[in-house]
Coordinates of C-alpha atoms in Angstrom, one line a residue:
M1 CA -41.2 45.6 -103.1
T2 CA -44.6 47.1 -103.8
V3 CA -47.3 44.9 -105.4
T4 CA -50.5 46.3 -107.0
I5 CA -53.4 44.4 -108.5
S6 CA -55.4 46.7 -110.7
H7 CA -58.0 46.5 -113.6
P8 CA -55.8 47.0 -116.8
A9 CA -58.4 48.9 -118.6
S10 CA -59.8 51.1 -115.8
G11 CA -57.0 51.2 -113.6
R12 CA -59.1 50.6 -110.6
V13 CA -57.0 49.2 -107.8
F14 CA -58.1 46.0 -105.9
W15 CA -55.1 45.2 -103.6
N16 CA -51.8 47.1 -102.9
R17 CA -49.1 46.0 -100.4
S18 CA -45.6 46.9 -99.8
F19 CA -43.0 44.5 -98.7
H20 CA -39.5 44.9 -97.2
I21 CA -37.3 41.9 -97.7
V22 CA -33.9 41.9 -96.3
A23 CA -30.7 40.5 -98.3
W24 CA -30.6 37.0 -99.1
N25 CA -28.7 35.7 -96.0
G26 CA -30.1 32.2 -95.3
P27 CA -33.1 30.1 -94.5
S28 CA -35.1 32.7 -92.7
D29 CA -34.8 35.1 -95.5
H30 CA -36.0 32.3 -97.8
D31 CA -39.0 31.5 -95.6
R32 CA -40.0 35.2 -95.6
L33 CA -39.7 35.5 -99.4
H34 CA -42.0 32.4 -99.6
R35 CA -44.6 33.8 -97.3
V36 CA -44.7 37.0 -99.2
A37 CA -45.0 35.3 -102.6
A38 CA -47.8 33.1 -100.9
R39 CA -49.6 36.2 -99.9
I40 CA -49.5 37.7 -103.4
V41 CA -50.7 34.7 -105.0
E42 CA -53.5 34.4 -102.5
A43 CA -54.5 37.9 -103.3
A44 CA -54.6 37.5 -107.1
L45 CA -56.8 34.5 -106.6
S46 CA -59.1 36.3 -104.2
V47 CA -59.5 39.1 -106.8
L48 CA -60.4 36.8 -109.5
R49 CA -62.9 35.0 -107.3
Q50 CA -64.5 38.0 -105.6
R51 CA -64.3 40.3 -108.6
R52 CA -65.2 38.0 -111.3
D53 CA -68.3 39.8 -112.5
E54 CA -66.6 43.3 -112.4
L55 CA -63.7 41.9 -114.5
R56 CA -66.1 40.2 -116.9
L57 CA -64.3 36.8 -116.8
R58 CA -65.9 33.7 -118.1
N59 CA -66.8 30.9 -115.5
C60 CA -63.5 29.0 -116.4
A61 CA -62.3 25.6 -115.5
A62 CA -59.6 27.3 -113.3
L63 CA -61.8 29.5 -111.6
S64 CA -64.4 26.7 -110.8
A65 CA -61.4 24.4 -109.7
Y66 CA -60.2 27.2 -107.3
H67 CA -63.8 27.6 -105.9
G68 CA -63.9 23.9 -105.5
R69 CA -60.6 23.6 -103.4
S70 CA -61.7 26.3 -101.1
L71 CA -65.0 24.5 -100.4
I72 CA -63.2 21.3 -99.4
F73 CA -62.1 23.0 -96.4
G74 CA -65.6 24.0 -95.1
F75 CA -65.7 20.0 -94.3
D76 CA -69.5 19.8 -94.1
K77 CA -71.3 17.5 -96.5
T78 CA -72.8 20.5 -98.3
S79 CA -69.4 22.1 -99.1
L80 CA -67.7 18.8 -99.8
A81 CA -70.5 17.8 -102.3
E82 CA -70.4 21.5 -104.0
A83 CA -66.8 21.2 -104.1
D84 CA -66.9 17.9 -106.1
H85 CA -69.4 19.6 -108.5
H86 CA -67.0 22.5 -109.2
L87 CA -64.0 20.1 -109.7
R88 CA -66.1 17.8 -112.1
F89 CA -67.2 21.0 -114.0
A90 CA -63.4 21.9 -114.4
W91 CA -62.4 18.6 -115.4
N92 CA -65.1 18.4 -118.1
H93 CA -64.3 21.9 -119.4
E94 CA -60.5 21.3 -119.0
P95 CA -59.3 17.8 -118.2
R96 CA -56.3 18.7 -115.9
P97 CA -55.1 15.6 -113.6
Q98 CA -54.7 18.2 -110.7
Y99 CA -58.4 18.1 -110.7
L100 CA -58.6 14.4 -110.3
A101 CA -56.1 14.6 -107.4
W102 CA -58.3 17.2 -105.4
R103 CA -61.3 14.9 -106.0
A104 CA -59.3 12.1 -104.4
F105 CA -58.3 14.4 -101.5
L106 CA -62.0 15.5 -101.1
R107 CA -63.0 11.9 -100.8
N108 CA -60.5 11.0 -98.2
M109 CA -61.6 14.2 -96.3
A110 CA -65.4 13.1 -96.5
N111 CA -64.4 9.7 -95.2
F112 CA -62.3 11.4 -92.4
Q113 CA -64.9 13.8 -91.4
H114 CA -67.9 11.9 -92.1
R115 CA -66.8 8.2 -92.3
T116 CA -68.6 7.9 -95.7
C117 CA -68.6 9.2 -99.1
D118 CA -72.2 8.1 -100.0
F119 CA -73.5 11.7 -100.0
L120 CA -71.4 12.6 -103.0
D121 CA -73.0 12.0 -106.5
D122 CA -70.0 10.3 -108.1
P123 CA -68.8 6.9 -106.5
I124 CA -65.7 7.0 -108.2
D125 CA -62.8 5.2 -106.1
I126 CA -60.3 7.3 -104.1
E127 CA -57.2 5.2 -105.1
T128 CA -58.4 5.3 -108.8
L129 CA -58.3 8.9 -108.9
A130 CA -55.1 9.5 -107.2
Q131 CA -53.3 6.9 -109.3
E132 CA -54.5 8.3 -112.5
A133 CA -53.6 11.8 -111.4
I134 CA -49.9 10.5 -110.9
R135 CA -50.0 8.8 -113.9
Q136 CA -51.0 11.8 -116.0
A137 CA -48.9 14.5 -114.1
P138 CA -46.0 12.7 -112.3
G139 CA -44.3 16.1 -112.0
S140 CA -47.2 17.8 -110.3
A141 CA -46.9 19.0 -106.7
I142 CA -50.4 18.4 -105.8
T143 CA -50.8 15.0 -107.5
L144 CA -47.8 13.8 -105.6
G145 CA -48.9 15.2 -102.2
V146 CA -52.4 13.6 -102.5
G147 CA -50.9 10.4 -103.7
A148 CA -48.7 10.4 -100.6
H149 CA -51.6 11.1 -98.2
I150 CA -53.8 8.3 -99.8
E151 CA -50.7 5.9 -99.8
Y152 CA -50.5 6.3 -96.1
L153 CA -54.2 6.3 -95.3
S154 CA -55.0 3.2 -97.3
G155 CA -52.4 1.2 -95.6
G156 CA -49.7 1.3 -98.3
S157 CA -46.0 1.8 -97.9
H158 CA -44.9 4.5 -95.4
R159 CA -41.4 4.9 -97.3
S160 CA -43.2 5.3 -100.6
S161 CA -45.6 7.9 -99.0
L162 CA -42.7 9.7 -97.7
Q163 CA -40.7 9.8 -100.9
L164 CA -44.0 11.2 -102.8
A165 CA -44.5 13.8 -99.9
R166 CA -40.9 15.0 -100.2
R167 CA -41.1 15.3 -103.8
A168 CA -44.2 17.3 -103.6
V169 CA -42.7 19.9 -101.4
D170 CA -39.6 20.1 -103.5
Y171 CA -41.8 20.9 -106.6
D172 CA -44.1 23.4 -104.8
P173 CA -42.3 24.8 -101.4
L174 CA -45.2 27.3 -101.1
N175 CA -47.9 24.6 -100.6
A176 CA -49.0 24.4 -96.9
V177 CA -51.4 21.5 -97.8
N178 CA -48.3 19.5 -99.0
F179 CA -46.2 20.4 -96.1
A180 CA -49.1 19.1 -93.7
I181 CA -49.1 15.9 -95.6
L182 CA -45.4 15.6 -95.3
S183 CA -45.8 16.1 -91.6
N184 CA -48.2 13.3 -91.4
T185 CA -46.0 10.9 -93.3
E186 CA -43.0 11.7 -91.1
L187 CA -45.0 11.2 -87.8
A188 CA -45.9 7.7 -89.3
L189 CA -42.2 6.8 -89.8
G190 CA -41.3 8.3 -86.2
H191 CA -39.7 11.4 -87.4
R192 CA -41.4 13.5 -84.9
E193 CA -39.1 16.4 -84.8
E194 CA -39.1 16.6 -88.5
S195 CA -42.9 16.2 -88.5
R196 CA -43.0 19.1 -86.1
R197 CA -41.1 21.3 -88.4
S198 CA -43.0 20.4 -91.4
A199 CA -46.4 21.2 -89.5
L200 CA -45.1 24.6 -88.4
K201 CA -44.0 25.3 -92.0
A202 CA -47.5 24.2 -93.2
L203 CA -49.0 26.8 -90.6
A204 CA -46.6 29.4 -91.8
L205 CA -47.7 29.2 -95.4
A206 CA -51.4 28.7 -94.6
G207 CA -51.7 32.3 -93.3
A208 CA -55.5 33.2 -93.2
G209 CA -56.4 30.9 -96.2
D210 CA -59.3 28.4 -96.3
H211 CA -57.1 25.5 -95.1
R212 CA -55.8 27.3 -92.1
A213 CA -58.0 24.9 -89.9
F214 CA -56.5 21.8 -91.7
A215 CA -52.9 23.0 -91.0
E216 CA -53.9 23.7 -87.3
F217 CA -55.0 20.0 -87.0
F218 CA -51.7 18.9 -88.2
G219 CA -50.0 21.0 -85.9
C220 CA -52.0 19.3 -83.1
M221 CA -50.9 15.8 -84.3
S222 CA -47.3 16.7 -84.5
A223 CA -47.4 18.5 -81.1
A224 CA -49.2 15.5 -79.6
A225 CA -46.7 13.0 -80.9
L226 CA -43.9 14.9 -79.1
G227 CA -46.0 14.9 -76.0
D228 CA -46.6 18.6 -76.0
Y229 CA -50.2 18.3 -75.1
Q230 CA -50.8 21.8 -74.2
A231 CA -49.5 22.9 -77.7
A232 CA -51.7 20.3 -79.2
I233 CA -54.8 21.6 -77.4
D234 CA -54.0 25.1 -78.6
H235 CA -53.7 24.0 -82.3
A236 CA -56.9 21.9 -81.9
E237 CA -59.1 24.7 -80.4
A238 CA -57.7 27.2 -82.8
A239 CA -58.8 24.8 -85.6
L240 CA -62.3 24.7 -84.3
V241 CA -62.5 28.4 -83.8
L242 CA -62.2 28.5 -87.6
R243 CA -64.3 25.5 -88.4
P244 CA -66.6 24.5 -85.4
A245 CA -67.8 21.3 -87.2
F246 CA -64.2 19.9 -88.1
R247 CA -64.6 16.4 -86.2
A248 CA -60.8 15.6 -86.4
P249 CA -59.5 18.1 -83.8
L250 CA -62.5 17.5 -81.6
R251 CA -61.5 13.6 -81.5
Y252 CA -58.0 14.6 -80.5
L253 CA -59.3 16.9 -77.8
V254 CA -61.3 13.9 -76.2
A255 CA -58.0 12.2 -75.5
L256 CA -55.9 15.3 -74.8
Y257 CA -58.3 16.6 -72.2
K258 CA -58.3 13.2 -70.7
C259 CA -54.6 13.1 -70.6
V260 CA -54.2 16.6 -68.9
G261 CA -57.0 15.8 -66.4
T262 CA -59.3 18.7 -67.4
S263 CA -62.7 16.8 -67.0
A264 CA -64.8 19.8 -67.5
D265 CA -63.2 20.6 -70.9
R266 CA -63.3 16.9 -71.8
E267 CA -67.1 16.8 -71.1
R268 CA -67.5 19.9 -73.3
V269 CA -65.8 18.4 -76.3
L270 CA -67.6 15.0 -75.7
A271 CA -70.9 16.8 -75.9
R272 CA -69.9 18.5 -79.1
M273 CA -68.9 15.1 -80.6
R274 CA -72.2 13.7 -79.8
R275 CA -73.9 16.5 -81.5
L276 CA -72.1 15.9 -84.6
E277 CA -72.1 11.7 -84.2
P278 CA -75.0 11.0 -81.7
D279 CA -73.4 7.4 -81.4
F280 CA -70.1 8.6 -80.3
H281 CA -68.2 7.4 -77.1
E282 CA -64.5 7.3 -76.2
G283 CA -64.3 3.7 -77.0
R284 CA -64.9 4.7 -80.8
L285 CA -61.2 5.9 -80.7
L286 CA -60.1 2.3 -80.3
E287 CA -62.0 0.7 -83.0
G288 CA -59.9 -0.2 -85.9
D289 CA -62.1 1.5 -88.5
Y290 CA -62.7 4.7 -86.8
P291 CA -60.6 7.6 -88.7
V292 CA -57.9 8.2 -85.9
T293 CA -55.1 6.3 -87.9
T294 CA -52.3 8.6 -86.8
M295 CA -53.4 8.8 -83.1
R296 CA -52.9 5.0 -82.9
R297 CA -49.3 5.6 -83.3
M298 CA -49.0 7.8 -80.4
R299 CA -48.9 7.3 -76.6
L300 CA -52.0 9.4 -76.4
I301 CA -54.2 6.5 -77.5
D302 CA -53.1 4.7 -74.2
M303 CA -55.2 7.2 -72.3
I304 CA -58.4 6.0 -74.0
A305 CA -57.5 2.4 -73.3
R306 CA -57.2 2.9 -69.7

């Protein structure tokens, strides 16, 4: 199969790839087709974003929302605030419930990364956004996925979260973010092998997208839950190569390096955490309001308590 993305008037070629897909023989062929489809969709969206002026496209809601979603995975306060601005713009011009879901996801990320949403202009409640998104679009994969994530992290029903997450990936089997969310919910219910498979699926689908670091972190959590600490370290370090200021993998590395006994690496990540959070110390990981909800479900947290 050969795919070409070109300008319909001038014929200028922006992207061209050929793919070989074997006969449909089973799950491995299914997964390969999904990966190919994901690459094509990502290429089309990249052309729309990067060549917008050449294509003479107006700054429509869909493009603004796409830019906002990409900015979320920068994780820093500036990127998150700008992402919310783009998503609000998209909502004001075309009120789609998916934009509400992404705004809820963004606020959850702000709390997870920075322990506050105060730097965002709009103080709207996370649960309100997520619930309204599902009410308006109960058949949307991303509204279900974000709803599952918020349900778990806000202390709701884990089984309800799992049901929402499973429906999300059934509706959209190409969405890496939803597979990462499913992995987290499965882990919360003690389904560790399933959680690992979902995390690896998320990584396969993420490719080189903006959300790759996010998927790597969920790979870290799923590996840590199974006691494969070296794989967990590899995932966390990979996430930090992509997003050096991503705090979640750094928090896990503090515990992981203590567990495997590499004190030099542990001191290195502690120093990095203190640059991001000057008041950080190991004991923070044991505090009930510190954003390491999933770590508390693992034996890994025992290393900090010692």
